[in-house]
Coordinates of C-alpha atoms in Angstrom, one line a residue:
X635 CA 12.9 -10.7 30.0
X636 CA 10.5 -9.2 27.4
X637 CA 7.5 -11.3 26.4
X638 CA 6.6 -10.8 22.7
X639 CA 3.5 -12.4 21.3
X640 CA 3.4 -13.2 17.6
X641 CA -0.3 -12.9 16.8
X642 CA -0.8 -14.3 13.3
X643 CA -1.4 -17.3 11.1
X644 CA 0.8 -20.4 11.5
X645 CA 2.3 -19.8 8.0
X646 CA 3.3 -16.3 8.9
X647 CA 4.8 -17.4 12.2
X648 CA 6.8 -20.1 10.4
X649 CA 8.2 -17.3 8.1
X650 CA 9.0 -14.8 10.9
X651 CA 10.1 -16.9 13.9
X652 CA 13.7 -17.2 12.8
X653 CA 14.3 -13.7 11.3
X654 CA 12.5 -12.0 14.2
X655 CA 14.5 -13.9 16.9
X656 CA 17.7 -13.0 15.0
X657 CA 16.8 -9.3 14.7
X658 CA 15.8 -9.1 18.4
X659 CA 19.1 -10.8 19.4
X660 CA 21.1 -8.4 17.3
X661 CA 19.5 -5.6 19.2
X662 CA 20.8 -7.0 22.5
X663 CA 17.4 -7.7 23.9
X664 CA 16.5 -10.5 26.3
X665 CA 13.2 -11.8 25.1
X666 CA 10.7 -14.7 24.9
X667 CA 9.1 -14.9 21.4
X668 CA 6.0 -17.0 21.3
X669 CA 3.0 -17.7 19.2
X670 CA 1.0 -18.2 22.3
X671 CA 1.4 -16.6 25.8
X672 CA -0.7 -15.8 28.8
X673 CA -2.3 -12.5 28.0
X674 CA -1.3 -10.9 31.3
X675 CA 2.3 -11.5 30.6
X676 CA 2.6 -10.0 27.1
X677 CA 4.7 -6.9 26.7
X678 CA 4.5 -6.5 22.9
X679 CA 2.4 -7.9 20.2
X680 CA 3.6 -8.4 16.6
X681 CA 0.3 -8.3 14.7
X682 CA -0.4 -10.1 11.5
X683 CA -3.7 -8.5 10.2
X684 CA -4.7 -11.8 8.5
X685 CA -4.5 -13.6 11.8
X686 CA -7.3 -14.3 14.3
X687 CA -6.6 -11.7 17.0
X688 CA -9.4 -9.2 17.4
X689 CA -9.9 -8.6 21.1
X690 CA -6.9 -6.8 22.7
X691 CA -8.7 -6.3 26.1
X692 CA -6.9 -9.1 27.9
X693 CA -3.4 -7.7 27.1
X694 CA -3.4 -5.1 29.8
X695 CA 0.4 -5.1 30.1
X696 CA 1.1 -4.6 26.4
X697 CA 3.3 -1.6 25.6
X698 CA 2.8 -1.6 21.8
X699 CA 1.1 -3.5 19.0
X700 CA 3.4 -3.6 15.9
X701 CA 1.6 -4.3 12.6
X702 CA 3.3 -6.3 9.8
X703 CA 1.5 -4.4 7.0
X704 CA 1.7 -0.8 5.8
X705 CA -2.1 -0.5 6.0
X706 CA -3.9 -0.5 9.4
X707 CA -7.5 0.0 8.3
X708 CA -8.6 -3.4 9.8
X709 CA -7.3 -2.5 13.3
X710 CA -7.2 1.3 13.6
X711 CA -10.9 1.5 14.8
X712 CA -10.7 -1.5 17.1
X713 CA -12.1 -0.2 20.4
X714 CA -10.4 -2.9 22.4
X715 CA -7.0 -1.6 21.5
X716 CA -5.5 0.9 23.9
X717 CA -1.8 0.3 23.4
X718 CA 0.2 2.4 20.9
X719 CA -0.1 1.0 17.3
X720 CA 2.7 1.1 14.7
X721 CA 2.5 0.3 11.0
X722 CA 5.2 -1.3 8.8
X723 CA 7.5 1.1 7.0
X724 CA 10.4 -0.9 5.5
X725 CA 12.9 0.0 2.9
X726 CA 12.4 -3.3 1.1
X727 CA 8.7 -3.0 1.1
X728 CA 9.1 0.5 -0.4
X729 CA 11.5 -0.7 -3.1
X730 CA 9.2 -3.4 -4.1
X731 CA 6.3 -0.9 -4.5
X732 CA 8.5 1.4 -6.5
X733 CA 9.6 -1.4 -8.9
X734 CA 6.0 -2.5 -9.4
X735 CA 4.7 1.0 -10.0
X736 CA 7.5 2.1 -12.3
X737 CA 7.3 -1.2 -14.2
X738 CA 3.5 -0.9 -14.9
X739 CA 3.8 2.8 -15.5
X740 CA 6.4 2.2 -18.2
X741 CA 4.4 -0.7 -19.6
X742 CA 1.4 1.6 -20.2
X743 CA 3.5 4.6 -21.2
X744 CA 5.3 2.5 -23.9
X745 CA 2.2 0.7 -25.1
X746 CA 3.9 -2.6 -24.5
X747 CA 0.6 -4.6 -24.4
X748 CA 0.0 -3.8 -28.1
X749 CA 3.2 -5.8 -28.9
X750 CA 2.9 -8.5 -26.2
X751 CA -0.6 -9.4 -27.2
X752 CA -0.5 -8.3 -30.8
X753 CA 1.6 -10.9 -32.4
X754 CA -0.7 -11.3 -35.4
X755 CA 1.4 -10.2 -38.4
X756 CA 0.3 -6.5 -38.2
X757 CA 3.3 -4.1 -38.2
X758 CA 2.3 -1.6 -35.5
X759 CA 4.7 1.3 -35.7
X760 CA 3.2 3.8 -33.3
X761 CA 5.9 5.6 -31.3
X762 CA 5.2 6.4 -27.7
X763 CA 5.7 10.0 -26.6
X764 CA 8.7 10.7 -24.4
X765 CA 8.2 10.6 -20.6
X766 CA 8.1 14.4 -20.5
X767 CA 4.9 14.3 -22.5
X768 CA 3.1 11.8 -20.2
X769 CA 1.7 13.5 -17.1
X770 CA 1.3 11.2 -14.1
X771 CA -0.7 11.9 -10.9
X772 CA -0.1 10.0 -7.6
X773 CA -2.8 10.2 -5.0
X774 CA -1.3 9.6 -1.5
X775 CA 2.1 10.9 -0.7
X776 CA 3.2 8.9 2.3
X777 CA 6.4 6.9 2.3
X778 CA 5.3 4.7 -0.7
X779 CA 3.8 7.5 -2.7
X780 CA 6.8 9.8 -2.2
X781 CA 9.3 7.1 -3.3
X782 CA 7.2 6.3 -6.4
X783 CA 6.9 10.0 -7.3
X784 CA 10.6 10.6 -7.0
X785 CA 11.4 7.5 -9.1
X786 CA 9.0 8.5 -11.9
X787 CA 10.2 12.1 -11.8
X788 CA 13.8 10.9 -12.2
X789 CA 12.7 9.2 -15.4
X790 CA 11.4 12.5 -16.7
X791 CA 7.7 12.2 -16.2
X792 CA 5.8 15.3 -15.1
X793 CA 4.5 14.1 -11.7
X794 CA 1.7 15.7 -9.7
X795 CA 1.2 14.5 -6.1
X796 CA -1.9 14.9 -3.9
X797 CA -2.1 14.4 -0.2
X798 CA -4.4 15.4 2.7
X799 CA -1.7 17.6 4.2
X800 CA 0.8 19.9 2.6
X801 CA 4.1 18.3 1.6
X802 CA 7.2 19.4 -0.4
X803 CA 8.9 16.9 -2.7
X804 CA 11.6 18.0 -5.1
X805 CA 10.6 17.6 -8.8
X806 CA 6.9 16.9 -7.9
X807 CA 4.1 19.4 -8.3
X808 CA 2.2 19.1 -5.0
X809 CA -1.4 19.6 -4.2
X810 CA -3.2 19.1 -0.9
X811 CA -6.8 19.2 0.4
X812 CA -10.1 18.3 -1.2
X813 CA -10.5 21.5 -3.1
X814 CA -7.2 20.8 -5.0
X815 CA -7.9 17.2 -6.0
X816 CA -9.3 18.1 -9.4
X817 CA -6.3 20.3 -10.1
X818 CA -4.0 17.4 -9.3
X819 CA -5.9 15.1 -11.6
X820 CA -6.3 17.5 -14.5
X821 CA -4.6 16.2 -17.6
X822 CA -3.2 13.1 -15.9
X823 CA -2.7 10.3 -18.4
X824 CA -1.7 7.8 -15.7
X825 CA -3.2 7.9 -12.2
X826 CA -1.7 5.9 -9.4
X827 CA -3.6 5.5 -6.1
X828 CA -1.6 5.0 -2.9
X829 CA -3.9 6.5 -0.4
X830 CA -4.6 5.0 3.0
X831 CA -8.1 3.6 3.4
X832 CA -10.2 5.7 5.7
X833 CA -13.9 6.6 5.7
X834 CA -13.0 9.7 3.7
X835 CA -11.1 7.8 1.0
X836 CA -13.4 4.8 0.6
X837 CA -14.7 4.9 -3.0
X838 CA -12.9 8.2 -3.7
X839 CA -12.2 6.9 -7.2
X840 CA -15.9 7.1 -8.2
X841 CA -17.8 8.0 -11.4
X842 CA -17.2 11.7 -10.9
X843 CA -13.5 11.3 -10.3
X844 CA -13.1 9.0 -13.3
X845 CA -15.1 11.4 -15.5
X846 CA -12.7 14.2 -14.6
X847 CA -9.8 12.4 -16.1
X848 CA -8.9 12.9 -19.8
X849 CA -10.3 10.2 -22.2
X850 CA -7.8 7.4 -22.5
X851 CA -6.3 7.7 -19.1
X852 CA -4.9 4.6 -17.3
X853 CA -5.6 3.8 -13.6
X854 CA -3.0 1.9 -11.5
X855 CA -4.1 0.8 -8.0
X856 CA -1.5 -0.8 -5.7
X857 CA -3.0 1.0 -2.6
X858 CA -6.3 -0.3 -1.2
X859 CA -9.1 -2.1 -3.1
X860 CA -11.9 -0.1 -1.5
X861 CA -10.4 3.2 -2.8
X862 CA -12.2 2.3 -6.1
X863 CA -15.9 2.1 -6.8
X864 CA -15.6 -1.1 -8.9
X865 CA -18.9 -0.6 -10.7
X866 CA -18.0 2.9 -11.7
X867 CA -14.6 1.8 -13.0
X868 CA -16.2 -1.0 -15.1
X869 CA -18.6 1.5 -16.6
X870 CA -15.8 3.9 -17.4
X871 CA -13.8 1.1 -19.0
X872 CA -16.8 -0.2 -21.0
X873 CA -17.4 3.4 -22.3
X874 CA -13.8 3.7 -23.4
X875 CA -13.2 6.7 -21.2
X876 CA -10.6 4.9 -19.1
X877 CA -8.2 3.0 -21.4
X878 CA -7.0 0.4 -18.9
X879 CA -6.9 -0.4 -15.2
X880 CA -4.0 -2.3 -13.6
X881 CA -5.1 -3.4 -10.1
X882 CA -3.2 -5.2 -7.4
X883 CA -5.7 -4.8 -4.6
X884 CA -9.4 -5.5 -4.3
X885 CA -12.4 -5.0 -2.0
X886 CA -12.5 -8.8 -1.6
X887 CA -9.3 -10.9 -1.7
X888 CA -8.6 -13.3 -3.1
X889 CA -10.5 -11.9 -6.0
X890 CA -13.4 -14.4 -6.7
X891 CA -13.0 -16.3 -10.0
X892 CA -16.4 -15.0 -11.2
X893 CA -15.4 -11.4 -10.7
X894 CA -15.7 -9.4 -14.0
X895 CA -12.2 -8.0 -13.6
X896 CA -10.7 -11.4 -14.5
X897 CA -12.2 -11.5 -17.9
X898 CA -12.2 -7.9 -18.8
X899 CA -9.9 -7.0 -21.8
X900 CA -9.0 -3.6 -20.2
X901 CA -8.2 -4.8 -16.8
X902 CA -4.9 -6.4 -15.5
X903 CA -5.2 -8.2 -12.2
X904 CA -2.1 -8.9 -10.1
X905 CA -2.6 -10.8 -6.8
X906 CA -1.7 -8.2 -4.1
X907 CA 2.1 -8.5 -4.8
X908 CA 3.1 -4.9 -5.4
X909 CA 4.6 -4.4 -1.9
X910 CA 5.3 -7.6 -0.1
X911 CA 6.5 -7.5 3.5
X912 CA 9.7 -9.4 3.6
X913 CA 10.4 -11.2 6.9
X914 CA 14.2 -10.4 7.2
X915 CA 13.9 -6.6 6.8
X916 CA 10.5 -6.3 8.5
X917 CA 11.8 -8.1 11.5
X918 CA 14.6 -5.5 11.9
X919 CA 12.0 -2.8 11.9
X920 CA 10.1 -4.5 14.6
X921 CA 13.2 -5.2 16.7
X922 CA 14.2 -1.6 16.4
X923 CA 10.9 -0.4 17.7
X924 CA 11.0 -2.9 20.6
X925 CA 14.5 -1.6 21.5
X926 CA 13.3 2.0 21.2
X927 CA 10.4 1.4 23.5
X928 CA 12.6 -0.4 26.0
X929 CA 15.2 2.4 26.1
X930 CA 12.6 5.2 26.4
X931 CA 12.7 6.4 22.8
X932 CA 9.5 7.2 20.9
X933 CA 8.2 4.5 18.6
X934 CA 8.8 4.8 14.9
X935 CA 5.8 4.8 12.5
X936 CA 3.2 5.3 15.2
X937 CA -0.3 5.4 13.9
X938 CA -2.5 8.5 14.5
X939 CA -5.7 6.7 15.4
X940 CA -7.7 9.9 14.8
X941 CA -6.6 10.3 11.2
X942 CA -6.7 6.6 10.5
X943 CA -3.1 6.0 9.4

């Protein structure tokens, strides 16, 4: 019998209890799935980052901690965690991100806001360029960045991708390493940030980075809130250098009602909905990893604690 602890909020437990039990059963596993369990008896932890668990020291028998989110910045440096850590990579999460990114990219590319918010009797007949004339750069080429890059390239956009390490993606001009970042951003009219949050990437979208973009560029951030220096972004928007920012993630969430992003005419706020983790498909990912661990196979999506993702 495998003892699996679901460490999270009551609401998350209510959402996952049924789908996770079903997925584990489908894998042929004999298990006990509980929201509370004596620490010395726990074999695996399903980890909800918004839950209360911070000290992993008592869980000496734990074979793996499996995160429910794609990001792991709030646990990767936890000194009490010695068991292997995995992050969530799920097809449905990826598809949700692709749809959100493509939707907002097309919105800005086609200038849809002019018509949605310009119903004032003025006949605005500006024609958007074709996708081939709208360069896009994506920062961060993990599973989410790659999927978004491929989808936008398939629509005809010239897409640059930038990552820390060298990667090859058909139809995407790839750059890697700090010295090539400016080359990746050069000429980009839409910039999409999908980097993991690490000490190296925190506030990487700063005043210098924003100034390097062509005037009128659009910033889309569904990655991590702390990738952006908020004060620098507001200054770039107020000066007119950045045309618009569509932001799904923020340094503080929920975004406080008094935050200037809410009332800014050049900012679109969405409430961290770009890539939701869906219980049914995420449960199958977790069940697969428990099964792999139990049968001596390597864990999928294991986090490199040194690199931070």
